[in-house]
Coordinates of C-alpha atoms in Angstrom, one line a residue:
Chain A
M1 CA 16.9 -22.3 -14.6
A2 CA 14.6 -19.8 -12.7
A3 CA 12.2 -20.2 -15.6
S4 CA 10.3 -23.3 -14.6
P5 CA 9.6 -22.5 -10.8
H6 CA 8.9 -19.1 -11.7
T7 CA 6.1 -20.3 -14.4
L8 CA 4.8 -22.7 -11.8
S9 CA 4.5 -20.1 -9.3
S10 CA 2.8 -17.7 -11.6
R11 CA 0.4 -20.5 -12.6
L12 CA -0.2 -21.2 -9.0
L13 CA -0.9 -17.7 -8.4
T14 CA -3.2 -17.3 -11.2
G15 CA -5.2 -20.0 -9.9
W16 CA -5.3 -18.6 -6.5
V17 CA -6.1 -15.1 -7.9
G18 CA -8.7 -16.6 -9.9
G19 CA -10.4 -18.5 -7.4
C20 CA -10.1 -15.5 -4.9
A21 CA -11.4 -13.2 -7.3
W22 CA -14.4 -15.4 -8.6
Y23 CA -15.3 -15.9 -4.7
L24 CA -15.0 -12.3 -4.1
E25 CA -17.1 -11.4 -7.2
R26 CA -19.8 -13.9 -6.3
R27 CA -20.1 -12.6 -2.9
A28 CA -20.3 -8.9 -4.1
V29 CA -22.9 -9.9 -6.7
Q30 CA -24.9 -11.4 -3.9
E31 CA -24.6 -8.3 -1.8
A32 CA -25.6 -6.1 -4.7
P33 CA -27.5 -3.0 -3.8
H34 CA -31.1 -4.3 -4.2
T35 CA -33.4 -2.3 -2.1
F36 CA -36.2 -4.7 -2.2
M37 CA -34.3 -7.8 -1.3
H38 CA -32.6 -5.8 1.2
L39 CA -35.9 -4.7 2.8
F40 CA -37.2 -8.3 2.6
R41 CA -34.1 -9.7 4.2
S42 CA -34.0 -7.2 6.9
I43 CA -37.5 -8.1 7.7
N44 CA -36.8 -11.8 7.5
K45 CA -33.8 -11.3 9.7
R46 CA -35.8 -9.5 12.4
W47 CA -38.5 -12.1 12.3
I48 CA -35.9 -15.0 12.5
T49 CA -34.3 -13.0 15.7
F50 CA -37.7 -12.5 17.3
Q51 CA -38.4 -16.2 16.7
H52 CA -34.9 -17.3 17.9
F53 CA -35.2 -14.8 21.1
T54 CA -38.8 -16.4 22.0
F55 CA -37.2 -19.9 21.6
L56 CA -34.2 -19.1 23.8
K57 CA -36.6 -17.1 26.3
R58 CA -38.7 -20.4 26.6
M59 CA -35.6 -22.6 26.8
Y60 CA -34.1 -20.4 29.5
V61 CA -37.2 -20.1 31.6
T62 CA -37.4 -24.0 31.6
Q63 CA -33.9 -24.2 32.7
L64 CA -34.5 -21.7 35.3
N65 CA -37.4 -23.6 36.7
R66 CA -35.4 -27.0 36.6
S67 CA -32.2 -25.4 38.3
L68 CA -34.5 -23.6 41.0
N69 CA -35.8 -27.1 41.8
Q70 CA -32.1 -28.2 42.2
Q71 CA -30.9 -25.0 44.0
V72 CA -33.7 -24.8 46.6
K73 CA -31.1 -24.6 49.3
R74 CA -29.3 -21.6 47.9
K75 CA -32.6 -19.6 47.3
P76 CA -34.7 -18.8 50.3
E77 CA -37.9 -18.3 48.4
P78 CA -38.0 -20.0 45.1
V79 CA -40.1 -18.2 42.7
A80 CA -42.3 -20.8 40.9
L81 CA -42.2 -20.6 36.9
P82 CA -45.9 -19.7 36.2
F83 CA -45.7 -16.5 38.4
L84 CA -42.5 -15.2 36.7
E85 CA -44.5 -13.4 34.1
K86 CA -46.5 -11.6 36.6
T87 CA -43.7 -10.4 39.0
S88 CA -42.5 -6.9 39.0
L89 CA -39.3 -5.9 37.1
G90 CA -37.2 -5.7 40.2
Q91 CA -38.1 -9.2 41.3
A92 CA -37.6 -10.8 37.9
K93 CA -34.1 -9.1 37.8
A94 CA -33.3 -10.2 41.0
E95 CA -33.9 -13.8 39.9
I96 CA -31.7 -13.3 36.9
C97 CA -28.9 -11.9 39.2
E98 CA -29.2 -15.0 41.4
M99 CA -29.1 -17.2 38.6
R100 CA -25.4 -15.8 37.4
P101 CA -23.3 -17.5 40.1
L102 CA -24.8 -21.0 39.1
P103 CA -22.1 -23.5 38.1
P104 CA -22.3 -24.7 34.7
T105 CA -22.9 -28.5 35.6
S106 CA -26.2 -27.5 37.2
L107 CA -27.4 -26.7 33.7
P108 CA -27.2 -29.3 30.8
L109 CA -26.6 -26.4 28.1
S110 CA -23.1 -25.4 27.5
R111 CA -21.8 -22.2 28.8
K112 CA -22.0 -20.0 25.8
P113 CA -25.7 -20.4 25.0
N114 CA -26.3 -20.0 28.6
E115 CA -24.6 -16.5 28.9
K116 CA -26.4 -15.7 25.8
E117 CA -29.7 -16.4 27.5
L118 CA -28.6 -14.4 30.3
I119 CA -28.1 -11.5 28.0
E120 CA -31.3 -12.1 26.1
L121 CA -33.3 -12.6 29.3
E122 CA -31.8 -9.2 30.6
S123 CA -33.5 -7.7 27.5
A124 CA -36.5 -9.7 28.1
S125 CA -36.7 -8.5 31.8
I126 CA -37.1 -5.1 30.3
I127 CA -39.9 -6.3 28.2
E128 CA -41.7 -8.0 31.1
G129 CA -41.3 -4.8 33.1
S130 CA -42.9 -2.8 30.5
L131 CA -45.6 -5.1 29.4
D132 CA -48.3 -2.4 30.5
A133 CA -46.9 0.2 27.9
G134 CA -47.4 -2.2 25.0
K135 CA -46.0 0.2 22.5
E136 CA -42.7 1.2 24.2
T137 CA -42.2 -2.6 24.7
K138 CA -41.2 -3.0 21.0
D139 CA -38.8 -0.1 21.0
E140 CA -37.3 -1.1 24.2
K141 CA -36.5 -4.7 23.0
H142 CA -34.1 -3.0 20.5
W143 CA -31.9 -1.4 23.2
K144 CA -28.8 -3.2 23.5
E145 CA -26.1 -2.9 26.1
M146 CA -23.0 -1.5 24.9
K147 CA -20.6 -4.3 26.0
L148 CA -17.9 -5.8 23.8
H149 CA -18.2 -9.4 23.6
L150 CA -14.9 -10.9 22.8
D151 CA -16.5 -13.8 20.7
D152 CA -18.0 -11.0 18.6
L153 CA -14.8 -9.0 18.2
P154 CA -13.3 -10.8 15.1
G155 CA -16.5 -10.3 13.2
I156 CA -16.9 -6.8 14.1
L157 CA -13.2 -6.1 13.3
A158 CA -13.6 -7.7 9.9
R159 CA -16.6 -5.5 9.2
L160 CA -14.8 -2.3 10.5
S161 CA -11.9 -3.1 8.2
K162 CA -14.2 -3.9 5.3
I163 CA -12.5 -7.2 5.0
K164 CA -13.9 -8.0 1.6
L165 CA -12.7 -4.9 0.1
T166 CA -9.2 -5.5 1.8
A167 CA -9.2 -8.8 0.1
L168 CA -9.7 -7.4 -3.2
V169 CA -6.9 -4.7 -2.7
V170 CA -4.5 -7.3 -1.7
S171 CA -5.5 -9.6 -4.8
T172 CA -4.5 -6.5 -6.9
T173 CA -1.5 -6.2 -5.1
S174 CA -0.5 -9.8 -5.8
A175 CA -1.6 -9.3 -9.5
G176 CA 1.1 -6.5 -9.5
F177 CA 3.7 -8.5 -7.7
A178 CA 3.1 -11.6 -10.1
L179 CA 3.2 -9.5 -13.3
A180 CA 6.5 -7.9 -12.4
P181 CA 9.5 -9.1 -14.2
G182 CA 12.0 -11.1 -12.2
P183 CA 12.0 -14.5 -10.3
F184 CA 9.0 -14.9 -7.9
D185 CA 10.0 -14.4 -4.5
W186 CA 7.5 -16.2 -2.2
P187 CA 8.6 -14.7 1.2
C188 CA 8.6 -11.2 -0.2
F189 CA 5.3 -11.7 -1.8
L190 CA 3.7 -12.9 1.4
L191 CA 5.2 -10.0 3.3
T192 CA 3.8 -7.5 0.8
S193 CA 0.3 -9.0 0.7
L194 CA 0.3 -9.0 4.6
G195 CA 1.7 -5.4 4.9
T196 CA -0.8 -4.1 2.1
G197 CA -3.6 -6.2 3.9
L198 CA -2.8 -4.3 7.2
A199 CA -2.5 -0.9 5.6
S200 CA -5.9 -1.3 3.9
C201 CA -7.6 -2.5 7.1
A202 CA -6.3 0.5 9.0
A203 CA -7.3 2.8 6.2
N204 CA -10.8 1.5 6.1
S205 CA -11.1 1.6 9.8
I206 CA -10.3 5.3 9.9
N207 CA -12.7 5.8 7.2
Q208 CA -15.5 4.4 8.9
F209 CA -14.5 6.3 12.2
F210 CA -14.9 9.6 10.1
E211 CA -18.2 8.7 8.8
V212 CA -20.4 7.4 11.5
P213 CA -23.4 9.8 11.4
F214 CA -23.3 9.8 7.4
D215 CA -23.3 6.0 7.4
S216 CA -26.1 5.9 9.5
N217 CA -28.1 7.7 7.0
M218 CA -27.5 5.6 4.1
N219 CA -28.9 2.2 3.4
R220 CA -25.6 0.5 2.1
T221 CA -23.7 1.5 5.4
K222 CA -26.0 1.7 8.1
N223 CA -25.0 -1.8 9.6
R224 CA -21.5 -0.9 10.1
P225 CA -20.0 -1.6 13.6
L226 CA -19.4 2.0 14.7
V227 CA -22.8 3.1 13.6
R228 CA -24.3 0.1 15.5
G229 CA -22.3 0.9 18.5
Q230 CA -20.6 -2.4 18.6
I231 CA -17.2 -0.9 19.2
S232 CA -16.3 2.5 20.5
P233 CA -14.5 5.1 18.3
L234 CA -11.4 4.8 20.6
L235 CA -11.2 1.2 19.9
A236 CA -11.6 1.6 16.3
V237 CA -8.8 4.2 16.1
S238 CA -6.5 2.0 18.2
F239 CA -7.2 -0.8 16.0
A240 CA -6.4 1.3 12.9
T241 CA -3.0 2.3 14.6
C242 CA -2.3 -1.5 15.5
C243 CA -2.8 -2.3 11.9
A244 CA -1.0 0.7 10.2
V245 CA 2.0 0.7 12.2
P246 CA 2.9 -2.9 11.7
G247 CA 1.8 -3.0 8.1
V248 CA 4.0 0.1 7.1
A249 CA 6.8 -1.3 9.0
L250 CA 6.5 -4.6 7.5
L251 CA 6.3 -2.9 4.0
T252 CA 9.4 -0.4 4.6
W253 CA 11.7 -3.1 6.3
G254 CA 10.6 -6.4 5.2
V255 CA 10.2 -5.3 1.6
N256 CA 11.6 -2.0 0.5
P257 CA 11.2 1.6 1.4
L258 CA 9.5 2.6 -1.8
T259 CA 6.6 0.1 -1.1
G260 CA 6.4 1.3 2.4
A261 CA 6.4 4.9 1.2
L262 CA 3.6 4.1 -1.0
G263 CA 1.7 2.3 1.5
V264 CA 1.8 5.5 3.9
F265 CA 0.7 7.7 0.9
N266 CA -2.1 5.7 0.1
I267 CA -3.4 5.6 3.6
F268 CA -3.0 9.3 3.9
L269 CA -4.8 9.8 0.5
Y270 CA -7.8 7.7 1.5
T271 CA -8.4 8.8 5.0
C272 CA -7.4 12.4 4.6
C273 CA -8.0 13.4 1.2
Y274 CA -11.0 11.2 -0.3
T275 CA -12.9 10.8 2.9
P276 CA -13.2 14.5 3.5
L277 CA -13.4 15.5 -0.2
K278 CA -16.4 13.3 -0.7
R279 CA -18.5 16.1 1.0
I280 CA -16.7 18.9 -0.7
S281 CA -16.2 18.2 -4.3
I282 CA -16.6 15.9 -7.1
A283 CA -12.9 15.7 -7.4
N284 CA -13.2 12.8 -4.8
T285 CA -13.9 10.4 -7.4
W286 CA -10.6 10.9 -9.3
V287 CA -8.7 10.9 -5.8
G288 CA -10.5 7.6 -5.1
A289 CA -9.4 6.2 -8.5
V290 CA -5.8 6.8 -7.6
V291 CA -6.3 5.1 -4.3
G292 CA -7.4 2.2 -6.2
A293 CA -4.5 2.3 -8.5
V294 CA -1.8 2.3 -5.9
P295 CA -2.0 -1.2 -4.5
P296 CA -1.0 -3.0 -7.8
V297 CA 1.8 -0.4 -8.2
M298 CA 2.9 -1.5 -4.6
G299 CA 3.1 -5.1 -5.8
W300 CA 5.2 -4.1 -8.7
T301 CA 7.5 -2.0 -6.6
A302 CA 7.9 -4.9 -4.1
A303 CA 9.1 -7.2 -6.7
T304 CA 11.4 -4.9 -8.6
G305 CA 11.9 -2.3 -6.4
S306 CA 11.5 0.6 -8.6
L307 CA 8.7 2.4 -10.4
D308 CA 8.8 1.2 -14.0
A309 CA 6.4 1.8 -17.0
G310 CA 4.8 -1.5 -16.2
A311 CA 3.9 -0.4 -12.8
F312 CA 2.2 2.9 -14.1
L313 CA 0.4 0.6 -16.6
L314 CA -1.0 -1.7 -14.1
G315 CA -1.9 1.3 -12.1
G316 CA -3.6 2.9 -15.1
I317 CA -5.7 -0.2 -15.6
L318 CA -6.9 0.0 -12.2
Y319 CA -7.4 3.6 -12.3
S320 CA -9.6 3.5 -15.4
W321 CA -11.5 0.6 -14.0
Q322 CA -12.6 2.7 -11.0
F323 CA -14.8 4.8 -13.2
P324 CA -17.2 2.5 -14.9
H325 CA -17.5 0.7 -11.6
F326 CA -18.1 3.6 -9.2
N327 CA -20.1 5.9 -11.5
A328 CA -22.6 3.0 -12.3
L329 CA -22.9 2.2 -8.5
S330 CA -23.3 5.8 -7.5
W331 CA -26.2 6.0 -10.2
G332 CA -28.5 4.2 -8.1
L333 CA -27.7 6.1 -5.0
R334 CA -28.3 9.7 -5.8
E335 CA -31.1 9.9 -3.4
D336 CA -29.0 9.0 -0.4
Y337 CA -25.9 11.1 -1.8
S338 CA -28.2 14.1 -2.0
R339 CA -29.8 13.7 1.4
G340 CA -26.5 13.0 3.1
G341 CA -24.6 15.9 1.5
Y342 CA -22.2 13.9 -0.6
C343 CA -20.8 15.5 -3.7
M344 CA -20.9 12.9 -6.4
M345 CA -20.9 13.3 -10.2
S346 CA -24.1 11.3 -10.6
V347 CA -25.9 14.1 -8.5
T348 CA -24.3 17.2 -9.5
H349 CA -23.1 16.6 -13.1
P350 CA -24.9 13.3 -14.5
A351 CA -23.9 13.8 -18.0
L352 CA -20.3 14.1 -17.0
C353 CA -20.6 10.9 -14.8
R354 CA -21.7 8.8 -17.8
R355 CA -19.2 10.5 -20.2
V356 CA -16.4 9.8 -17.8
A357 CA -17.5 6.0 -17.3
L358 CA -17.4 5.4 -21.1
R359 CA -14.2 7.5 -21.6
H360 CA -12.4 5.1 -19.2
C361 CA -14.1 2.0 -20.7
L362 CA -12.3 3.0 -24.0
A363 CA -9.3 3.8 -22.1
L364 CA -9.1 0.1 -20.9
I365 CA -8.8 -1.2 -24.3
G366 CA -6.1 1.4 -25.2
L367 CA -4.2 0.2 -21.9
S368 CA -4.6 -3.6 -22.7
T369 CA -3.1 -2.5 -26.2
A370 CA -0.1 -0.9 -24.4
A371 CA 0.8 -3.9 -22.3
P372 CA 2.8 -5.7 -24.9
V373 CA 4.3 -2.6 -25.9
L374 CA 5.8 -2.0 -22.5
D375 CA 6.8 -5.7 -22.3
V376 CA 4.3 -6.4 -19.5
T377 CA 2.5 -9.1 -21.5
T378 CA 2.5 -10.8 -24.9
W379 CA 0.7 -9.7 -27.8
T380 CA -1.9 -12.4 -27.1
F381 CA -3.2 -10.3 -24.3
P382 CA -4.9 -7.4 -26.0
V383 CA -6.3 -10.0 -28.3
I384 CA -8.0 -12.3 -25.9
S385 CA -8.9 -9.3 -23.6
L386 CA -10.8 -7.6 -26.6
P387 CA -14.1 -9.3 -26.2
I388 CA -14.6 -8.6 -22.3
N389 CA -13.2 -5.0 -23.0
L390 CA -15.5 -4.4 -26.0
Y391 CA -18.5 -5.7 -23.8
I392 CA -17.7 -3.3 -20.9
T393 CA -17.5 -0.6 -23.4
Y394 CA -20.7 -1.7 -24.9
L395 CA -22.4 -1.4 -21.5
G396 CA -20.8 1.8 -20.8
F397 CA -22.2 3.1 -24.1
R398 CA -25.5 1.9 -23.1
F399 CA -25.4 3.7 -19.8
Y400 CA -24.1 6.8 -21.7
T401 CA -27.1 6.9 -24.0
D402 CA -30.0 5.3 -21.9
A403 CA -28.9 6.9 -18.4
D404 CA -31.1 4.6 -16.4
R405 CA -30.9 2.5 -13.4
K406 CA -31.1 -0.8 -15.7
S407 CA -28.0 0.2 -17.7
S408 CA -26.2 1.3 -14.6
R409 CA -26.9 -1.9 -12.7
K410 CA -25.7 -3.8 -15.9
L411 CA -22.3 -1.9 -16.0
F412 CA -21.8 -2.2 -12.3
F413 CA -22.2 -6.0 -12.3
C414 CA -20.1 -6.3 -15.4
S415 CA -17.3 -4.3 -13.7
L416 CA -17.3 -6.8 -10.9
W417 CA -16.1 -9.7 -13.0
H418 CA -14.4 -7.8 -15.7
L419 CA -11.5 -6.9 -13.5
P420 CA -10.6 -10.2 -11.9
L421 CA -10.8 -11.7 -15.4
L422 CA -8.8 -9.1 -17.1
L423 CA -6.1 -9.6 -14.2
L424 CA -6.2 -13.1 -14.8
L425 CA -5.8 -13.0 -18.5
M426 CA -2.8 -10.7 -17.9
L427 CA -1.2 -13.3 -15.6
T428 CA -1.6 -15.9 -18.2
C429 CA -0.1 -13.8 -21.1
K430 CA 2.7 -12.6 -19.0
Q431 CA 5.8 -11.9 -20.8
P432 CA 7.9 -14.8 -20.2
P433 CA 11.6 -13.5 -18.8
G434 CA 13.5 -14.7 -22.0
A435 CA 11.5 -13.0 -24.6
R436 CA 11.8 -9.4 -23.6
G437 CA 11.9 -7.0 -26.5
A438 CA 13.9 -3.8 -27.0
G439 CA 11.8 -1.8 -24.6
A440 CA 12.4 -3.8 -21.6
E441 CA 14.6 -2.7 -18.9
P442 CA 17.8 -5.0 -18.8
Q443 CA 17.4 -7.6 -16.0
S444 CA 19.7 -7.4 -13.2
Chain B
M1 CA -15.2 -27.0 25.5
V2 CA -16.4 -25.7 28.8
G3 CA -12.8 -25.8 30.1
F4 CA -11.5 -24.0 27.0
R5 CA -14.0 -21.2 27.4
A6 CA -13.2 -20.8 31.0
S7 CA -9.4 -20.5 30.2
R8 CA -10.3 -18.1 27.3
R9 CA -12.2 -15.9 29.7
A10 CA -9.5 -16.3 32.4
L11 CA -7.0 -14.8 29.8
L12 CA -8.9 -11.5 29.5
P13 CA -6.2 -9.1 28.9
P14 CA -5.6 -6.6 31.5
L15 CA -6.0 -3.7 29.1
C16 CA -9.5 -4.7 28.5
R17 CA -10.2 -4.9 32.1
A18 CA -8.7 -1.5 32.7
F19 CA -10.8 0.0 30.1
A20 CA -13.9 -1.4 31.4
R21 CA -15.7 0.7 34.1
P22 CA -14.7 0.3 37.7
G23 CA -16.7 -2.3 39.7
C24 CA -20.2 -0.8 39.7
P25 CA -21.0 -0.4 43.5
L26 CA -24.8 -0.2 43.3
G27 CA -25.5 3.0 45.3
P28 CA -28.5 3.7 47.2
E29 CA -31.5 5.7 45.9
R30 CA -29.3 8.4 44.7
G31 CA -28.1 6.6 42.0
A32 CA -31.3 5.5 40.9
E33 CA -32.6 8.9 40.8
R34 CA -29.9 10.2 38.5
R35 CA -30.4 7.5 36.2
E36 CA -34.1 7.9 36.2
A37 CA -33.7 11.6 35.4
A38 CA -31.1 10.7 32.6
A39 CA -33.6 8.0 31.3
S40 CA -36.4 10.4 30.9
R41 CA -34.5 12.6 28.4
V42 CA -34.0 9.7 26.1
S43 CA -37.2 8.4 24.8
G44 CA -38.4 6.9 28.3
F45 CA -36.0 4.1 27.9
C46 CA -34.7 3.0 31.5
P47 CA -31.8 0.3 31.5
P48 CA -32.0 -2.4 34.1
R49 CA -30.7 -1.5 37.6
K50 CA -27.6 -3.8 37.7
S51 CA -26.3 -2.6 34.4
C52 CA -23.3 -0.3 34.6
R53 CA -22.8 0.3 30.9
D54 CA -24.2 2.5 28.2
W55 CA -27.1 1.3 26.3
I56 CA -27.8 1.9 22.6
G57 CA -31.1 2.1 21.1
P58 CA -32.8 1.5 17.6
P59 CA -32.2 4.2 15.0
D60 CA -34.4 7.2 15.6
K61 CA -37.0 7.4 12.9
H62 CA -36.3 11.1 11.8
S63 CA -32.4 11.3 12.2
N64 CA -31.5 7.6 11.6
L65 CA -29.2 7.9 14.4
R66 CA -28.9 5.4 17.4
P67 CA -29.4 7.2 20.8
I68 CA -27.0 6.3 23.5
H69 CA -28.4 6.2 27.0
F70 CA -25.1 7.0 29.0
Y71 CA -24.5 5.3 32.4
I72 CA -23.4 7.6 35.1
P73 CA -21.1 5.8 37.6
E74 CA -21.2 6.6 41.2
S75 CA -17.4 7.3 41.3
E76 CA -17.6 9.5 38.2
S77 CA -14.2 11.5 38.0
P78 CA -14.3 15.1 36.6
L79 CA -12.7 13.9 33.2
E80 CA -15.3 11.0 32.7
Q81 CA -18.1 13.5 33.4
K82 CA -16.7 16.1 30.9
L83 CA -16.6 13.1 28.4
R84 CA -20.0 11.9 29.1
Q85 CA -21.3 15.6 28.9
L86 CA -19.6 16.0 25.5
R87 CA -20.9 12.8 24.2
Q88 CA -24.4 13.7 25.3
E89 CA -24.2 17.3 23.8
T90 CA -23.0 15.8 20.7
Q91 CA -25.6 13.2 20.4
E92 CA -28.3 16.1 20.9
W93 CA -26.5 18.1 18.3
N94 CA -26.2 15.5 15.8
Q95 CA -29.8 14.2 16.3
Q96 CA -31.0 17.9 15.6
F97 CA -29.0 18.5 12.4
W98 CA -30.2 15.1 10.9
A99 CA -33.6 15.1 11.9
N100 CA -34.0 18.5 10.6
Q101 CA -32.0 17.6 7.3
N102 CA -34.2 14.5 6.7
L103 CA -37.4 16.2 7.5
T104 CA -36.7 19.0 5.2
F105 CA -35.6 16.6 2.5
R106 CA -38.8 14.7 2.7
K107 CA -41.0 17.7 2.7
E108 CA -39.2 19.5 -0.3
K109 CA -39.1 16.2 -2.2
E110 CA -43.0 16.0 -1.7
E111 CA -43.3 19.6 -2.8
F112 CA -41.2 18.8 -6.0
I113 CA -43.2 15.7 -6.9
H114 CA -46.4 17.9 -6.2
S115 CA -45.4 20.7 -8.4
R116 CA -44.0 18.5 -11.2
L117 CA -47.1 16.4 -11.5
K118 CA -49.1 19.5 -11.6
A119 CA -46.9 21.1 -14.3
K120 CA -47.7 17.8 -16.3
G121 CA -51.5 18.0 -15.4
L122 CA -51.5 14.7 -13.4
E123 CA -53.0 14.2 -10.0
L124 CA -51.1 13.2 -7.0
R125 CA -53.1 9.9 -6.9
S126 CA -54.0 8.1 -10.0
G127 CA -57.6 6.2 -10.5
S128 CA -56.5 3.2 -8.9
G129 CA -55.5 5.1 -5.6
Q130 CA -51.9 4.5 -6.1
K131 CA -49.5 7.4 -5.4
A132 CA -48.1 8.9 -8.7
T133 CA -44.3 9.4 -8.5
L134 CA -41.8 10.7 -10.9
D135 CA -39.0 8.5 -12.2
A136 CA -35.3 8.7 -11.0
E137 CA -34.5 10.9 -13.8
E138 CA -36.9 13.6 -13.1
M139 CA -35.9 13.5 -9.4
A140 CA -32.4 14.1 -10.6
D141 CA -32.9 17.7 -10.8
F142 CA -34.3 18.0 -7.4
Y143 CA -31.4 16.0 -6.0
K144 CA -28.9 18.3 -7.7
E145 CA -30.8 21.4 -6.4
F146 CA -31.1 20.2 -2.6
L147 CA -27.4 19.2 -2.6
S148 CA -26.3 22.5 -3.8
K149 CA -29.0 24.5 -1.5
N150 CA -27.4 22.8 1.5
F151 CA -23.9 22.7 0.7
Q152 CA -22.9 25.6 3.1
K153 CA -24.8 24.0 5.8
H154 CA -22.9 20.6 5.2
M155 CA -19.6 22.5 5.3
Y156 CA -20.2 23.8 8.8
Y157 CA -21.6 20.6 9.9
N158 CA -18.5 18.7 8.7
R159 CA -16.1 20.9 10.3
D160 CA -17.9 20.7 13.5
W161 CA -18.4 17.0 13.4
Y162 CA -14.8 16.3 12.7
K163 CA -13.8 18.6 15.6
R164 CA -16.2 16.7 18.1
N165 CA -15.4 13.3 16.9
F166 CA -11.8 14.1 17.4
A167 CA -12.4 15.6 20.9
I168 CA -14.7 12.7 22.0
T169 CA -12.1 10.3 20.8
F170 CA -9.2 12.1 22.5
F171 CA -11.2 12.3 25.8
M172 CA -11.8 8.6 25.7
G173 CA -8.3 8.0 25.4
K174 CA -7.6 10.2 28.4
V175 CA -10.3 8.6 30.5
A176 CA -9.0 5.2 29.5
L177 CA -5.2 6.1 30.6
E178 CA -6.9 7.5 33.8
R179 CA -8.5 4.2 34.5
V180 CA -5.3 2.4 33.8
W181 CA -3.5 4.7 36.2
N182 CA -6.1 4.2 38.9
K183 CA -6.1 0.6 38.6
L184 CA -2.1 0.5 39.0
R185 CA -1.8 3.1 41.6
P186 CA -3.6 1.6 44.6
K187 CA -1.5 -1.5 44.2
H188 CA 1.7 0.8 44.1
K189 CA 0.5 2.2 47.2
K190 CA 0.0 -1.1 48.9
S191 CA 3.3 -2.2 47.9
S192 CA 5.1 0.8 49.2
T193 CA 3.5 0.9 52.7

């Protein structure tokens, strides 16, 4: 019957979600807020950039010399290489501009690095011109032309849409879809994932659009595309619209209207409630937790078409998880929040912050126990999830009592692997369709 | 590979071209003078003459905001001028707010540390010459106090920032539409005559 393909699909999905989640969590761990490493990395990056730049400059200058020899006919007065350094700014620029129309075959390098070198040398010419003002040279090197290179666009849009967070959101939606009763419908699943992904991209882009000056002032967020001027606000908003409209349309007409409505609601909640509320009241954390809870509910409604108890349970698990995760993270960012004007519990109500984190760790145990009661999983689930739930509760308790950076970081990192693992266990313990108890709704 | 890149560039969507600035006819001295005047306001940075785009600089050491040097095209329309002035003014307003905010924070933090250390009976610098600091839990009181003290200021700032951000984006949209229209219009005129 439908049992075997269903079990196979759910096992495949388990494997996929597991792999996805493991990868994401590894990436998240690697990019954990560690100020010293961040500083070291940024210094390292700058040094590498400088070395790379110097290397390219040398390469370009060599090519320039070679091509000038080849192109003697076109240029009336070829400027020899040794004199390039001493020429005035204007003349150096004239050289650059004359270089542009050269056919690619005259230079052995491929076109892309050639262009890059041209751009590098453009900024290099600024340096050469201001060699006298030594101190200013260093600053001027960092000025960049606000030109959108199409090659960079995918990377920029990925960062604008917080692609990793979006991937996590989509995986929680997938988990919701897979945990819902009924036969596993692959086309519906793919449409739901795509629609949710697009909606998440749109919401994240608008969030970044609103927060440019605040993001500039926080270490964690100062390298975002809008902050660095890699993309204009207009393009960011256009991109968000181009994601939101097809995303919601896909969910409404490709899946079902309820899922579409939840998608719109979540975008609104995140962009128009959570984002401004961050600077007004600590209630933003609770609103943000709801935002995180909606995607698995959307996955469930996509599969079943209705808001069952199971949907609320899944939403509840994600809701409760947000608190130990975010409260622990925010503990180490208190200085940035205070300076930037963000109203976070960790700054204004530190005791409440820790209490709420612990409270919700305990809630996770409760919700895991409720899962078999609501026929979402078998009774194996609360048993096998108990160790990890107890562990995160223990760390939550340590955070509550110690209230220091060490315990907050331990709790945060634990939350990163706890959620994917919990969802994985739920999937493996999913209640098989035949064995549903009295509390379940009858299958249509 | 070269062919592929050439064809990819050839397929530049027309919208991108429409959004891009009109061809920069390099004016005579007048353009250079205006550029110089604008440049002097922004940390003495002067973009290369051939460039017809805005330039963005490194983060300011006080405000952490990146200054933008706006390009003034020869054929700047009134709408474009309005947009540029709005962006310039918003940039200065933002710069002032955040520089002030960060400097105040730094100053008050120092004062707080100083007073707390004094209350503890400790020197600002220990015997080894290292600067004595308070740990995060002791600083928490300061962070809470600073946040609540500046709450009203942030409320006004938020409201104004949202208004400006929307206005700038709205005008950017209008300017983009104006450019698209200008690009289409001459062709339309040509075809009608």
